Coordinates of C-alpha atoms in Angstrom, one line a residue:
X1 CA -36.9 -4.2 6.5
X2 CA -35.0 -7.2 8.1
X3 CA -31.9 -8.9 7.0
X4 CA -30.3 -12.4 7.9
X5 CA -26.3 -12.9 7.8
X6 CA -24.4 -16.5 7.6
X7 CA -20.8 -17.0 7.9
X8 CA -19.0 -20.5 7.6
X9 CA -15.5 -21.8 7.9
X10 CA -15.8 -22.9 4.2
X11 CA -17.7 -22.5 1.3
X12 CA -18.7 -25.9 1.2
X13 CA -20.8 -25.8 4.4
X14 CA -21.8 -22.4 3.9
X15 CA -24.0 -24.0 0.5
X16 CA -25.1 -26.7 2.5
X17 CA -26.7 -24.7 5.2
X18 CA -24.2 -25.9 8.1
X19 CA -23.0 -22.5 9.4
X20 CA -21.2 -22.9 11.6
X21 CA -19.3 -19.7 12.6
X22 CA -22.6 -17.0 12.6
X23 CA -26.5 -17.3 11.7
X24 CA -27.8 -14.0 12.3
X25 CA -31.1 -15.0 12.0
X26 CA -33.7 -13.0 10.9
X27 CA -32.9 -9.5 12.4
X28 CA -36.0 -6.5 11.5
X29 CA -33.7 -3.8 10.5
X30 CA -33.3 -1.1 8.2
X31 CA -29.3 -1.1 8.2
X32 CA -27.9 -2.2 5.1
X33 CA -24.0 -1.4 5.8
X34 CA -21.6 -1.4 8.5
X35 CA -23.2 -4.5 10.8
X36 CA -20.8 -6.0 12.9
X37 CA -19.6 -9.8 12.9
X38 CA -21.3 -11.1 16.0
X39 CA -20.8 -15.0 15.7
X40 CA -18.2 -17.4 17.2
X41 CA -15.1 -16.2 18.4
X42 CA -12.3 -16.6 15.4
X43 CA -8.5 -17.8 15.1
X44 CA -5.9 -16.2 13.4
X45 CA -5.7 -17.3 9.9
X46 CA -9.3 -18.5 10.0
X47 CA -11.3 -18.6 6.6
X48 CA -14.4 -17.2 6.8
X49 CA -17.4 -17.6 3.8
X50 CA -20.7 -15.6 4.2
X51 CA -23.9 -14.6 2.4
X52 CA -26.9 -12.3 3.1
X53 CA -30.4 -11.8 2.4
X54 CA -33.0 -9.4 2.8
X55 CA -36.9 -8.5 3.2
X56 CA -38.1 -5.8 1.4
X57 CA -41.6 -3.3 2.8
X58 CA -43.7 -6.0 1.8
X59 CA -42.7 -9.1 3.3
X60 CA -40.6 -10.7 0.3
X61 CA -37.3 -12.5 1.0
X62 CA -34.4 -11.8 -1.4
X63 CA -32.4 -14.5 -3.3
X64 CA -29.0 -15.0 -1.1
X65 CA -26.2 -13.1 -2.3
X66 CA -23.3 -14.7 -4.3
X67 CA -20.9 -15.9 -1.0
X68 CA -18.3 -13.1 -0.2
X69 CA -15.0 -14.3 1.7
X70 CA -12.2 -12.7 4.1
X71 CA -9.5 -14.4 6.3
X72 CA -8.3 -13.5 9.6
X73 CA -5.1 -12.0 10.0
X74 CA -2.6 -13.1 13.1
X75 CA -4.2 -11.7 15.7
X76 CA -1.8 -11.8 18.4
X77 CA 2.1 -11.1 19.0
X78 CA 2.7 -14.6 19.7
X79 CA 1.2 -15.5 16.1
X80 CA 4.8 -14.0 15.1
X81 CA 7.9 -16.2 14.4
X82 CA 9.7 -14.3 11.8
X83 CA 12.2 -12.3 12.7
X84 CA 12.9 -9.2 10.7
X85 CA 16.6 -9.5 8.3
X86 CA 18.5 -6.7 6.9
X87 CA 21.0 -7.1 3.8
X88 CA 23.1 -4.6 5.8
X89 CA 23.4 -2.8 2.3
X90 CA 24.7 0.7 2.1
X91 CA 22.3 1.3 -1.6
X92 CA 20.5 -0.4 -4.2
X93 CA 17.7 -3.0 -3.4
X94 CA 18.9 -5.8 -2.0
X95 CA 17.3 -9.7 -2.8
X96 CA 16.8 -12.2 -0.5
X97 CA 15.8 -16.1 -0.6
X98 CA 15.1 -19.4 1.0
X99 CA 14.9 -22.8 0.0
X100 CA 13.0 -25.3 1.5
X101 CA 11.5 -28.8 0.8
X102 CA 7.5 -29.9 0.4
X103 CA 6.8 -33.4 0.7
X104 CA 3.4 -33.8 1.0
X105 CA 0.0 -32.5 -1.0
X106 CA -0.5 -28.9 0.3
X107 CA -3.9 -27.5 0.6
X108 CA -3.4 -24.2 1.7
X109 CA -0.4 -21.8 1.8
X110 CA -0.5 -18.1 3.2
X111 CA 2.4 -15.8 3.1
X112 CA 2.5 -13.3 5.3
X113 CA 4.9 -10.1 4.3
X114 CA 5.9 -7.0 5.6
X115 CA 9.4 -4.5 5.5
X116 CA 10.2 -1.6 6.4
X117 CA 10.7 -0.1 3.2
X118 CA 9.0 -1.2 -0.4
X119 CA 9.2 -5.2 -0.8
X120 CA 8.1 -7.4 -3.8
X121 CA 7.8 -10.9 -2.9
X122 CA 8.2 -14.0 -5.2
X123 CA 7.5 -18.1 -5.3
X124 CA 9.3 -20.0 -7.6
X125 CA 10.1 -17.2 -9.5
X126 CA 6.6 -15.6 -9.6
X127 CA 5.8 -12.7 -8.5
X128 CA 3.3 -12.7 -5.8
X129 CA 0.4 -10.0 -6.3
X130 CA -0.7 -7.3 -7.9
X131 CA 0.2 -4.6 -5.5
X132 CA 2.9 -2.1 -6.0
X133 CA 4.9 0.5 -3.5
X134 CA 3.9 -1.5 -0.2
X135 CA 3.1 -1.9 2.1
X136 CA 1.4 1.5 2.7
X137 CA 3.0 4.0 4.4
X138 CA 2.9 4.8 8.5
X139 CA 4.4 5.9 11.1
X140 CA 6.6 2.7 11.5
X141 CA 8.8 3.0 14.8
X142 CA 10.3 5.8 16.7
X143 CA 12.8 8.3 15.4
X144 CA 15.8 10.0 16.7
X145 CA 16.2 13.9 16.2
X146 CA 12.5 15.5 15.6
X147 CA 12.7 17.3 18.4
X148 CA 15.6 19.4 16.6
X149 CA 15.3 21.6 13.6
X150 CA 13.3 24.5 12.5
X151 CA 9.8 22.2 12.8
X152 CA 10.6 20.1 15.6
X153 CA 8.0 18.5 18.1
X154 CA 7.8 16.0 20.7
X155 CA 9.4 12.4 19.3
X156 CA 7.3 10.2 21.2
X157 CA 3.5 10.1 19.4
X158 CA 0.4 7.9 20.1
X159 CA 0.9 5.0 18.2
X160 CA 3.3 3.4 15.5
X161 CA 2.3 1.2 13.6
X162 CA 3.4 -1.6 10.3
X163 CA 1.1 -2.8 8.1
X164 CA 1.5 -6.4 6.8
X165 CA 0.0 -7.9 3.4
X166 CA -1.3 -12.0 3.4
X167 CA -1.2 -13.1 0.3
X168 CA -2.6 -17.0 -0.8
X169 CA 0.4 -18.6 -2.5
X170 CA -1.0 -22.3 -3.4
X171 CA -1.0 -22.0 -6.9
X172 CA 2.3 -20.7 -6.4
X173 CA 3.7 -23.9 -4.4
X174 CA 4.8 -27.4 -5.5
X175 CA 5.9 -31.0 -4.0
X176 CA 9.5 -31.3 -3.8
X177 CA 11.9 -28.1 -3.8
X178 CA 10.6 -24.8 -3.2
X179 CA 11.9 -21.2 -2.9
X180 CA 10.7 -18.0 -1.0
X181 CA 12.7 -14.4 -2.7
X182 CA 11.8 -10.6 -2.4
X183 CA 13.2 -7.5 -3.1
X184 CA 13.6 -4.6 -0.9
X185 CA 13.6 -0.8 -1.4
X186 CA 14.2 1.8 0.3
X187 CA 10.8 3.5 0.3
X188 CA 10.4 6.3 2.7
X189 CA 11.9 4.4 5.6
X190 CA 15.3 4.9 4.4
X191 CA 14.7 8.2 2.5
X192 CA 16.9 10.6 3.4
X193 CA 16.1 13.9 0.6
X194 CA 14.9 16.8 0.6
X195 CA 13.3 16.9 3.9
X196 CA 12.2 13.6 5.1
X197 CA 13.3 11.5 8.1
X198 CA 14.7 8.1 8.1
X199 CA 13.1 5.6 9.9
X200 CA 16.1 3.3 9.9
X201 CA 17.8 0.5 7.3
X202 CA 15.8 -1.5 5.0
X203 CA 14.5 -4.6 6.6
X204 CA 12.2 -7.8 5.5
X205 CA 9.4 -10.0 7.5
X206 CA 8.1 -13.2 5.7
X207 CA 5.9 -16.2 7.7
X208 CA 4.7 -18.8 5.1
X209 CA 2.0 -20.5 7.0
X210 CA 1.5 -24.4 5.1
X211 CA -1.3 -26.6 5.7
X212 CA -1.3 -29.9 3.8
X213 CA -4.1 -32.1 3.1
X214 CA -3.7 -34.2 5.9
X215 CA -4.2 -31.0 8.5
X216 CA -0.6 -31.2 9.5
X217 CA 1.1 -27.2 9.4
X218 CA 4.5 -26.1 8.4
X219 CA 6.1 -22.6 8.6
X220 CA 8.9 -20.9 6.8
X221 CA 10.0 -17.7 8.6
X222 CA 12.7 -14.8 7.9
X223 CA 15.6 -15.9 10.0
X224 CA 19.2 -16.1 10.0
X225 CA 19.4 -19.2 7.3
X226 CA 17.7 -16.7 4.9
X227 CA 20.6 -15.5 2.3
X228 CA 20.5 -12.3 0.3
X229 CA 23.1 -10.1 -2.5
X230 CA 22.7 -7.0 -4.4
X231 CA 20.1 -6.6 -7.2
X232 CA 20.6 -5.0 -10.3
X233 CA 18.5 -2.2 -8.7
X234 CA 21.5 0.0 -7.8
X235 CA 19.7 2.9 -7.1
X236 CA 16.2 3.1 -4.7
X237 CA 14.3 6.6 -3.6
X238 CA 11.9 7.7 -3.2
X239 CA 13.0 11.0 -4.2
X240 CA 16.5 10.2 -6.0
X241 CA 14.6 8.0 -8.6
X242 CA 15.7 4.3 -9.5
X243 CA 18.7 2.6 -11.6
X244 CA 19.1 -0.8 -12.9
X245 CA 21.8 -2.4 -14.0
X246 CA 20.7 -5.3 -16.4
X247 CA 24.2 -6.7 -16.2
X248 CA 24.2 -7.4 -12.5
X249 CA 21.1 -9.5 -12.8
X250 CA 21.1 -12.9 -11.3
X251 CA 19.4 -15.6 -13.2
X252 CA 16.8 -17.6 -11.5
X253 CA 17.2 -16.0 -8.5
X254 CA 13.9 -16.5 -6.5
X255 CA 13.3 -20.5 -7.9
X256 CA 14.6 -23.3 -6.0
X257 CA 17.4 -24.4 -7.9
X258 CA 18.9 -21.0 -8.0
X259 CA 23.1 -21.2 -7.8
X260 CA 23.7 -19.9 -4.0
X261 CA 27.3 -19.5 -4.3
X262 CA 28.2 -15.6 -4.1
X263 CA 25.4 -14.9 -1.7
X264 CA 25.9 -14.2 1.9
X265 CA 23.9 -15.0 5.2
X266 CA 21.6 -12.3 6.4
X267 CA 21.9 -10.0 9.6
X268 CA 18.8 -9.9 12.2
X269 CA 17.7 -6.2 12.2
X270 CA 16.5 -3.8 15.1
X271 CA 12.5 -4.6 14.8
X272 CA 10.0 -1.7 14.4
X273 CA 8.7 -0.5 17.5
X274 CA 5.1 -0.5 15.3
X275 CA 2.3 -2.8 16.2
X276 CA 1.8 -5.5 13.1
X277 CA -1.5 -4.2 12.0
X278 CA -3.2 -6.1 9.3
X279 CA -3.1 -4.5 6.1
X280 CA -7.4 -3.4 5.2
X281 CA -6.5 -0.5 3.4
X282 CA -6.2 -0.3 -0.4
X283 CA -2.7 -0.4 -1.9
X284 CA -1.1 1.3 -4.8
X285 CA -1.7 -0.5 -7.9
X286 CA -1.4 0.0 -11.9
X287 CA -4.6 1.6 -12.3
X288 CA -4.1 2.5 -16.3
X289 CA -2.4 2.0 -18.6
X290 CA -1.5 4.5 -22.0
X291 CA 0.1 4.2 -25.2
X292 CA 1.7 7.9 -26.8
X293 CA 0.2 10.1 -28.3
X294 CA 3.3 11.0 -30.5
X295 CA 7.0 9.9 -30.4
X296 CA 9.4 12.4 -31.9
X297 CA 12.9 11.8 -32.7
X298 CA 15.3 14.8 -31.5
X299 CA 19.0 16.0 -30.9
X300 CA 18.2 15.6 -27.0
X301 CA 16.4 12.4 -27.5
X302 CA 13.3 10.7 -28.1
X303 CA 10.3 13.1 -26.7
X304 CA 7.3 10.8 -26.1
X305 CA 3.7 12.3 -25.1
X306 CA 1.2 11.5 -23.5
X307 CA -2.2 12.6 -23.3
X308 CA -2.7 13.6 -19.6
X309 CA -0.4 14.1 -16.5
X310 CA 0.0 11.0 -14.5
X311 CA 1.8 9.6 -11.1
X312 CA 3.6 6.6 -12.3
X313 CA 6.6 5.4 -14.5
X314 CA 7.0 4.6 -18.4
X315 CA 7.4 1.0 -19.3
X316 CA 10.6 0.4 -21.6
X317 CA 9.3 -2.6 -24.0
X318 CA 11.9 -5.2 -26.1
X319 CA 14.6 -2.3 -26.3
X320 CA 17.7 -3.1 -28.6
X321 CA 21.6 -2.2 -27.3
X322 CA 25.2 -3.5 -26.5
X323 CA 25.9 -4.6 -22.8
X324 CA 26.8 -1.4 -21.2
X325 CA 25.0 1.2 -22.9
X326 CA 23.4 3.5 -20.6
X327 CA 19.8 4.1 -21.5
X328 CA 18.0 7.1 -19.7
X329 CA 14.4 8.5 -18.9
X330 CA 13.9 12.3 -18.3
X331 CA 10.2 12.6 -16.8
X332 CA 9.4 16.6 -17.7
X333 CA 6.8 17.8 -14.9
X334 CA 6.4 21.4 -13.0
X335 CA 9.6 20.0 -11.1
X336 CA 11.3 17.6 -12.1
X337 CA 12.5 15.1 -9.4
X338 CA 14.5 11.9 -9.6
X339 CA 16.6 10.2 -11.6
X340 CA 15.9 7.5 -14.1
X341 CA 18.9 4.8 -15.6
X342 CA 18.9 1.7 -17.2
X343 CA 22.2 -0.2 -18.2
X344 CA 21.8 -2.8 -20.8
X345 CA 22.7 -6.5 -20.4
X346 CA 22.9 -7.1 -24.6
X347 CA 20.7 -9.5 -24.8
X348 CA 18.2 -9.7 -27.6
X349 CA 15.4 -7.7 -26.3
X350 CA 15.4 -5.8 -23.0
X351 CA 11.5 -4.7 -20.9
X352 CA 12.3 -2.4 -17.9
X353 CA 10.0 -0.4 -15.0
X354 CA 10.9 0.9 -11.8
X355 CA 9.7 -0.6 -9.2
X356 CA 10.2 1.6 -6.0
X357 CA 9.2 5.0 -7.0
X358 CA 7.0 7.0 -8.8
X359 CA 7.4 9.9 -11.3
X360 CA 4.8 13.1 -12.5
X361 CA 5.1 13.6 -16.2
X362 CA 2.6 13.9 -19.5
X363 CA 6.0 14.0 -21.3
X364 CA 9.1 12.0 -21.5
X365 CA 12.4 12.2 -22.9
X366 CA 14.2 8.9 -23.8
X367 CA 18.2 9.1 -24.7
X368 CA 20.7 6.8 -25.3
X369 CA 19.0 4.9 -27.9
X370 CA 19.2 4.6 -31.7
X371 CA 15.4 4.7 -32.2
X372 CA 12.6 4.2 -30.3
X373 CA 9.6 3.0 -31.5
X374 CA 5.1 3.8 -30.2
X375 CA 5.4 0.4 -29.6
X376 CA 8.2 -0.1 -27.4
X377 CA 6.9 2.5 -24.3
X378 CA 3.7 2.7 -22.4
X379 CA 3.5 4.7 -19.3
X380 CA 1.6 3.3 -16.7
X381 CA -0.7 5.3 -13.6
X382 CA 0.4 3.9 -10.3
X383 CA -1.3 5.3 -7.1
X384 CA -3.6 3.9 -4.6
X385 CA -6.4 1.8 -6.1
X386 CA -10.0 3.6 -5.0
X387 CA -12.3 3.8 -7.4
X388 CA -14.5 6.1 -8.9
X389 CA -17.6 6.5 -7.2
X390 CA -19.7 8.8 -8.9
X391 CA -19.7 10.7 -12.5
X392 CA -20.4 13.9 -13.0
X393 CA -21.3 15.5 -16.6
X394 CA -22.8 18.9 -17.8
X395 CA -23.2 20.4 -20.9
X396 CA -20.0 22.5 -20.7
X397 CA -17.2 20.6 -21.9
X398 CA -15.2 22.4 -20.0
X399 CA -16.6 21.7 -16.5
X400 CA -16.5 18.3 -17.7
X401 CA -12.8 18.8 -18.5
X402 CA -11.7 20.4 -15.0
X403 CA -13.8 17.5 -13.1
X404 CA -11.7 15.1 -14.9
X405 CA -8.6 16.7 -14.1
X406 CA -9.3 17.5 -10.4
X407 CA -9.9 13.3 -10.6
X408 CA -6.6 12.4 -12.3
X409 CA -4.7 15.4 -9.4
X410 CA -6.3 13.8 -6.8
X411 CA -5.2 10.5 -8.0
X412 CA -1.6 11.5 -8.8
X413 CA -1.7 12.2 -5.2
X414 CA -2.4 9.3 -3.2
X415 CA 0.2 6.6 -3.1
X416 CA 1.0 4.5 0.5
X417 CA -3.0 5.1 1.5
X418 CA -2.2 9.0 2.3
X419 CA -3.3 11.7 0.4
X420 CA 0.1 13.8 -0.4
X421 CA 0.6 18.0 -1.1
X422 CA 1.9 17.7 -4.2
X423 CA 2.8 13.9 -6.5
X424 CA 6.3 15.1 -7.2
X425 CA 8.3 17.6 -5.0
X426 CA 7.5 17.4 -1.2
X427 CA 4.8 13.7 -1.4
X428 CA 4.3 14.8 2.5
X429 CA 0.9 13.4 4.0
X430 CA -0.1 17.1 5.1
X431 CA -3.5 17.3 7.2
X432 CA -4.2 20.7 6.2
X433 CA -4.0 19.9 2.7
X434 CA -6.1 16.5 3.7
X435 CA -8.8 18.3 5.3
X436 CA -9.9 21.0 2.9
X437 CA -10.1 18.2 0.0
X438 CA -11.3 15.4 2.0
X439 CA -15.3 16.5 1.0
X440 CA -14.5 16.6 -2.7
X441 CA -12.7 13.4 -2.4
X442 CA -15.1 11.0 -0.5
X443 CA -18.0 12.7 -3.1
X444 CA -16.2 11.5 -5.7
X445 CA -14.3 7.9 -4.6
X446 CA -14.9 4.9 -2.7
X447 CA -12.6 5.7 -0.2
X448 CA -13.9 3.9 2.9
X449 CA -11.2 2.3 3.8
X450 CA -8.3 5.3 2.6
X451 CA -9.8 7.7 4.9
X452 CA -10.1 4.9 7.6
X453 CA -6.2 4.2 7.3
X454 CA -5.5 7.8 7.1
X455 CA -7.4 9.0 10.1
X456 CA -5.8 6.4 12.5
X457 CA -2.4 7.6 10.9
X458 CA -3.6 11.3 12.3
X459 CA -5.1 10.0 15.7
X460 CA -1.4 8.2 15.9
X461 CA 1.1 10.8 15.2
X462 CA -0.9 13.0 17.9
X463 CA 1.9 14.2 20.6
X464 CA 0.8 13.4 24.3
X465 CA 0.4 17.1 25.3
X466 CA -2.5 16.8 22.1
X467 CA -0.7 18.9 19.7
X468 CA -1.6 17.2 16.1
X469 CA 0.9 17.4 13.7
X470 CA 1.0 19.3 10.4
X471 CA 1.3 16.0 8.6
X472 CA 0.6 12.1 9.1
X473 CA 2.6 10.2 9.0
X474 CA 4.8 12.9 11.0
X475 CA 8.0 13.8 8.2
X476 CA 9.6 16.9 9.6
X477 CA 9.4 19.3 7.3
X478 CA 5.6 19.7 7.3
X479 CA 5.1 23.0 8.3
X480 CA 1.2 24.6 9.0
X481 CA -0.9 25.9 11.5
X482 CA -4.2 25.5 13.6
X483 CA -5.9 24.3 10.5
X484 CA -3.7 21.5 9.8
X485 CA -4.1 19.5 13.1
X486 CA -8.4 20.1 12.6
X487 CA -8.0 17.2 10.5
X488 CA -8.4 15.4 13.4
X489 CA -11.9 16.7 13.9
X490 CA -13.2 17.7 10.5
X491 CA -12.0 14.5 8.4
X492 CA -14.1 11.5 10.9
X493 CA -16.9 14.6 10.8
X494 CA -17.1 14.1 7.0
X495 CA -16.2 10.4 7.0
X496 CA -19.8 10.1 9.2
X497 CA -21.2 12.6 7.6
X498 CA -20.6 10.2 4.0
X499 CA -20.8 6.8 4.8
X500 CA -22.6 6.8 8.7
X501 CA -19.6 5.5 10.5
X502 CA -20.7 5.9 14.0
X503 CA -17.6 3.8 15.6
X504 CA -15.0 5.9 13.7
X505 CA -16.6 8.8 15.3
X506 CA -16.1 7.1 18.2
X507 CA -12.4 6.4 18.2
X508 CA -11.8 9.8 17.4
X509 CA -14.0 11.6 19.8
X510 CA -11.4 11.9 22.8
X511 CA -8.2 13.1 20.6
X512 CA -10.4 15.9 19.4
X513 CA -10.8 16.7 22.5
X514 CA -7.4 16.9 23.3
X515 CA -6.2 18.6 20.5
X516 CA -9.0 21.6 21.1
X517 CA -7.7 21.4 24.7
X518 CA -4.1 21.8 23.2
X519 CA -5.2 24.8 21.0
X520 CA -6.7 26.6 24.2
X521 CA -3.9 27.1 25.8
X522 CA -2.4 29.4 23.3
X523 CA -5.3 31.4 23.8
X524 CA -5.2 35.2 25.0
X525 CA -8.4 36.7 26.7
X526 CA -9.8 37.8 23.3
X527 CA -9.4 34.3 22.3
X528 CA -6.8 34.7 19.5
X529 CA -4.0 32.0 19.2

């Protein structure tokens, strides 16, 4: 019946009743979800620590909740001092790294990370996160040539956006000399199969924000001083699959007292026309992970199964073979897509994963080896983390059965924060598709923030005549009708419908309109399109 929120600038103060951002107060409400921050004004970067309580029907005050935390992204341009870099790199993922020097104690460093394109970031030679395959997907920056073709459509939409990640990196960080790296792939910003449209060339933003213990601030920012060289990743797509070349790898390469001769200075790239858009929606992670079911030794190779059709890759573990020897990965799905390579380096024991792409398979078949034992592969589930939100079981095992495998579809198809046609062949973001599932999927996932991603992805690619386009981010060869754009109406309709998300409704409420206007004028009298 009433609640009472508290938000601080630490956890500290926030246990010693000093809060000092928000106190709410007692409020007599029945809202439990979705009430807006209403305290003092907040800073880019800010840390922010807060609790609740309630009151039940009959007067009773709750326990406070255990503290919860978030931190402010930069909120404005001018927060910005990187500058984006490009390895200028024709293939392959490129690396790139910066040295620098900590004098003093640190207590708090944020790095905040973008590309266009896949990036991994590392500190000292740790990799930084869990996430895989970001950051998510958008439309990034304006295009040259969609308004050509057999689908083509007005090149200048509503909004472009790039999503950046902020990761905390003080564990990561020591006194004396220290060392920024990452790794860029291609992703779908420089894909240019099957029917997709490149955004442009691979390129990298990194702002480590430092604050030491005596309040003093430092920043390390992508610039020209950055240096980069070729990975062993000589092969990155999205749809062309990956290769690695274990004897091209350079040792140490993201630590500070990495050798720099052979690599060269960076080039400044074209920015992305897209706003820098904190990153609040899920990302793709390694959401299971499965040993074989058998492993069978055969003329063509090794044939490895696996008990259910995933979205991922297969994990090559402490493999054996000379330098050179060419060690391959067929993934066996409806169709087939991509390539799969590893060279070996000849060192003792060799563990290899893709990094910058994804595969559909329940089967494998591994060649180029002399054996290959259960132990030595695993193939692991990569798509966008939501969870499971509800369970459904009857006494038919086989209802139970086709619920479970609608789940693991719907899974296989979400990767970037979009919900895609098909995992393997076409990975477009269509809206029809979208649409008709989005009931089944916010009955069955926490997808809160997915579907909040998604839909501004939709309201952005909308055309300023209103037309909505057959898929979001726009790629163009998504091809539909009427029923594709009615995402734009029919997925925030179901999003309220689900979780009471009046201001999404909101935001939405005008490009419906303009898309229904849009359809009307490609009425006839009788009202057919």
């Amino acid at each position: 019946t009433a609640y009472r929120i508290v938000v601080a600038t630490s956890e500290e103060r926030l246990w010693r009743g000093d809060y000092d951002l928000w106190d709410s107060g007692r409020v007599p409400s029945d809202q439990s979800t979705l009430v807006p921050y209403g305290g003092r004004k907040l800073t880019s970067g800010q840390d922010c620590y807060w609790r609740v309580q309630t009151w039940d029907a009959h007067g009773k005050r709750s326990k406070w909740s255990p503290v919860s935390h978030w931190t402010m992204g930069l909120l404005s341009p001018g927060d910005w001092h990187a500058r984006w870099i490009t390895a200028r790199q024709a293939k392959g993922a490129p690396m790139f790294r910066k040295a620098f020097s900590v004098s003093r104690k640190i207590a708090k460093a944020q790095a905040y990370v973008t590309a266009g394109g896949y990036f991994e970031l590392y500190v000292n030679g740790h990799r930084v996160g869990d996430d895989y395959l970001v950051p998510n997907f958008t439309n990034y920056t304006t295009r040259q040539g969609l308004d050509k073709g057999g689908i083509a459509l007005d090149p200048q939409f509503t909004a472009y956006r790039v999503l950046y990640l902020c990761y905390d990196v003080t564990d990561h960080m020591q006194q004396g000399r220290n060392a920024l790296g990452a790794l860029l792939g291609d992703g779908f910003y420089r894909s240019t199969s099957y029917h997709v449209g490149a955004f442009g060339e691979p390129c990298l933003l990194v702002q480590l924000e430092i604050t030491y213990d005596d309040g003093t601030h430092a920043r390390i920012c992508t610039d020209e001083s950055w240096l980069t060289r070729p990975s062993a990743i000589t092969l990155t797509g999205v749809y062309d699959g990956e290769a690695y070349d274990a004897r091209l790898e350079t040792p140490r390469w993201a630590e500070a007292d990495c050798d720099e001769s052979g690599w060269k200075s960076v080039a400044l790239a074209e920015a992305p026309v897209g706003q820098l858009s904190a990153h609040t929606s899920p990302t793709d992670r390694i959401t299971e992970v499965m040993q074989p079911l058998s492993v069978e030794q055969t003329d063509s190779g090794c044939v490895v199964t696996f008990d259910k059709e995933i979205a991922g890759w297969v994990r090559l573990k402490d493999i054996h073979g000379t330098a050179g020897q060419k060690v391959s990965v067929r993934y066996l799905s409806e169709s087939p897509l991509g390539i799969e390579e590893y060279i070996c380096k000849g060192a003792d024991a060799e563990t290899y994963a893709p990094r910058f792409t994804w595969y559909v398979f329940s089967k494998v078949i591994v060649s180029g080896l002399n054996e290959l034992s259960a132990s030595q592969i695993q193939a692991e589930a990569v798509n966008t983390d939501v969870p499971l939100s509800s369970t459904f079981y009857s006494s038919n095992p086989l209802l139970n059965r086709i619920n479970s495998i609608w789940q693991r579809s719907q899974m296989d198809n979400m990767h970037g924060c979009i919900a895609s046609d098909c995992p393997h062949r076409e990975r477009s973001a269509y809206t029809g598709d979208g649409q008709a599932a989005c009931v089944a999927v916010m009955h069955n996932f926490d997808v809160r923030a997915f579907y909040n991603k998604w839909i501004r992805d939709i309201r952005g690619a909308q055309t300023p005549d209103g037309y909505v386009p057959n898929g979001a981010p726009w790629q163009p060869g998504c091809g539909g009708g009427p029923a594709w754009g009615a995402a734009i109406a029919i997925m925030p309709w179901e999003y309220y419908r689900h979780y009471g998300d009046v201001q999404l409704w909101r935001e939405n409420y005008e490009p419906m309109k303009r898309y229904f206007e849009w359809m009307l004028r490609w009425g006839d009298e009788d009202g057919v399109m």
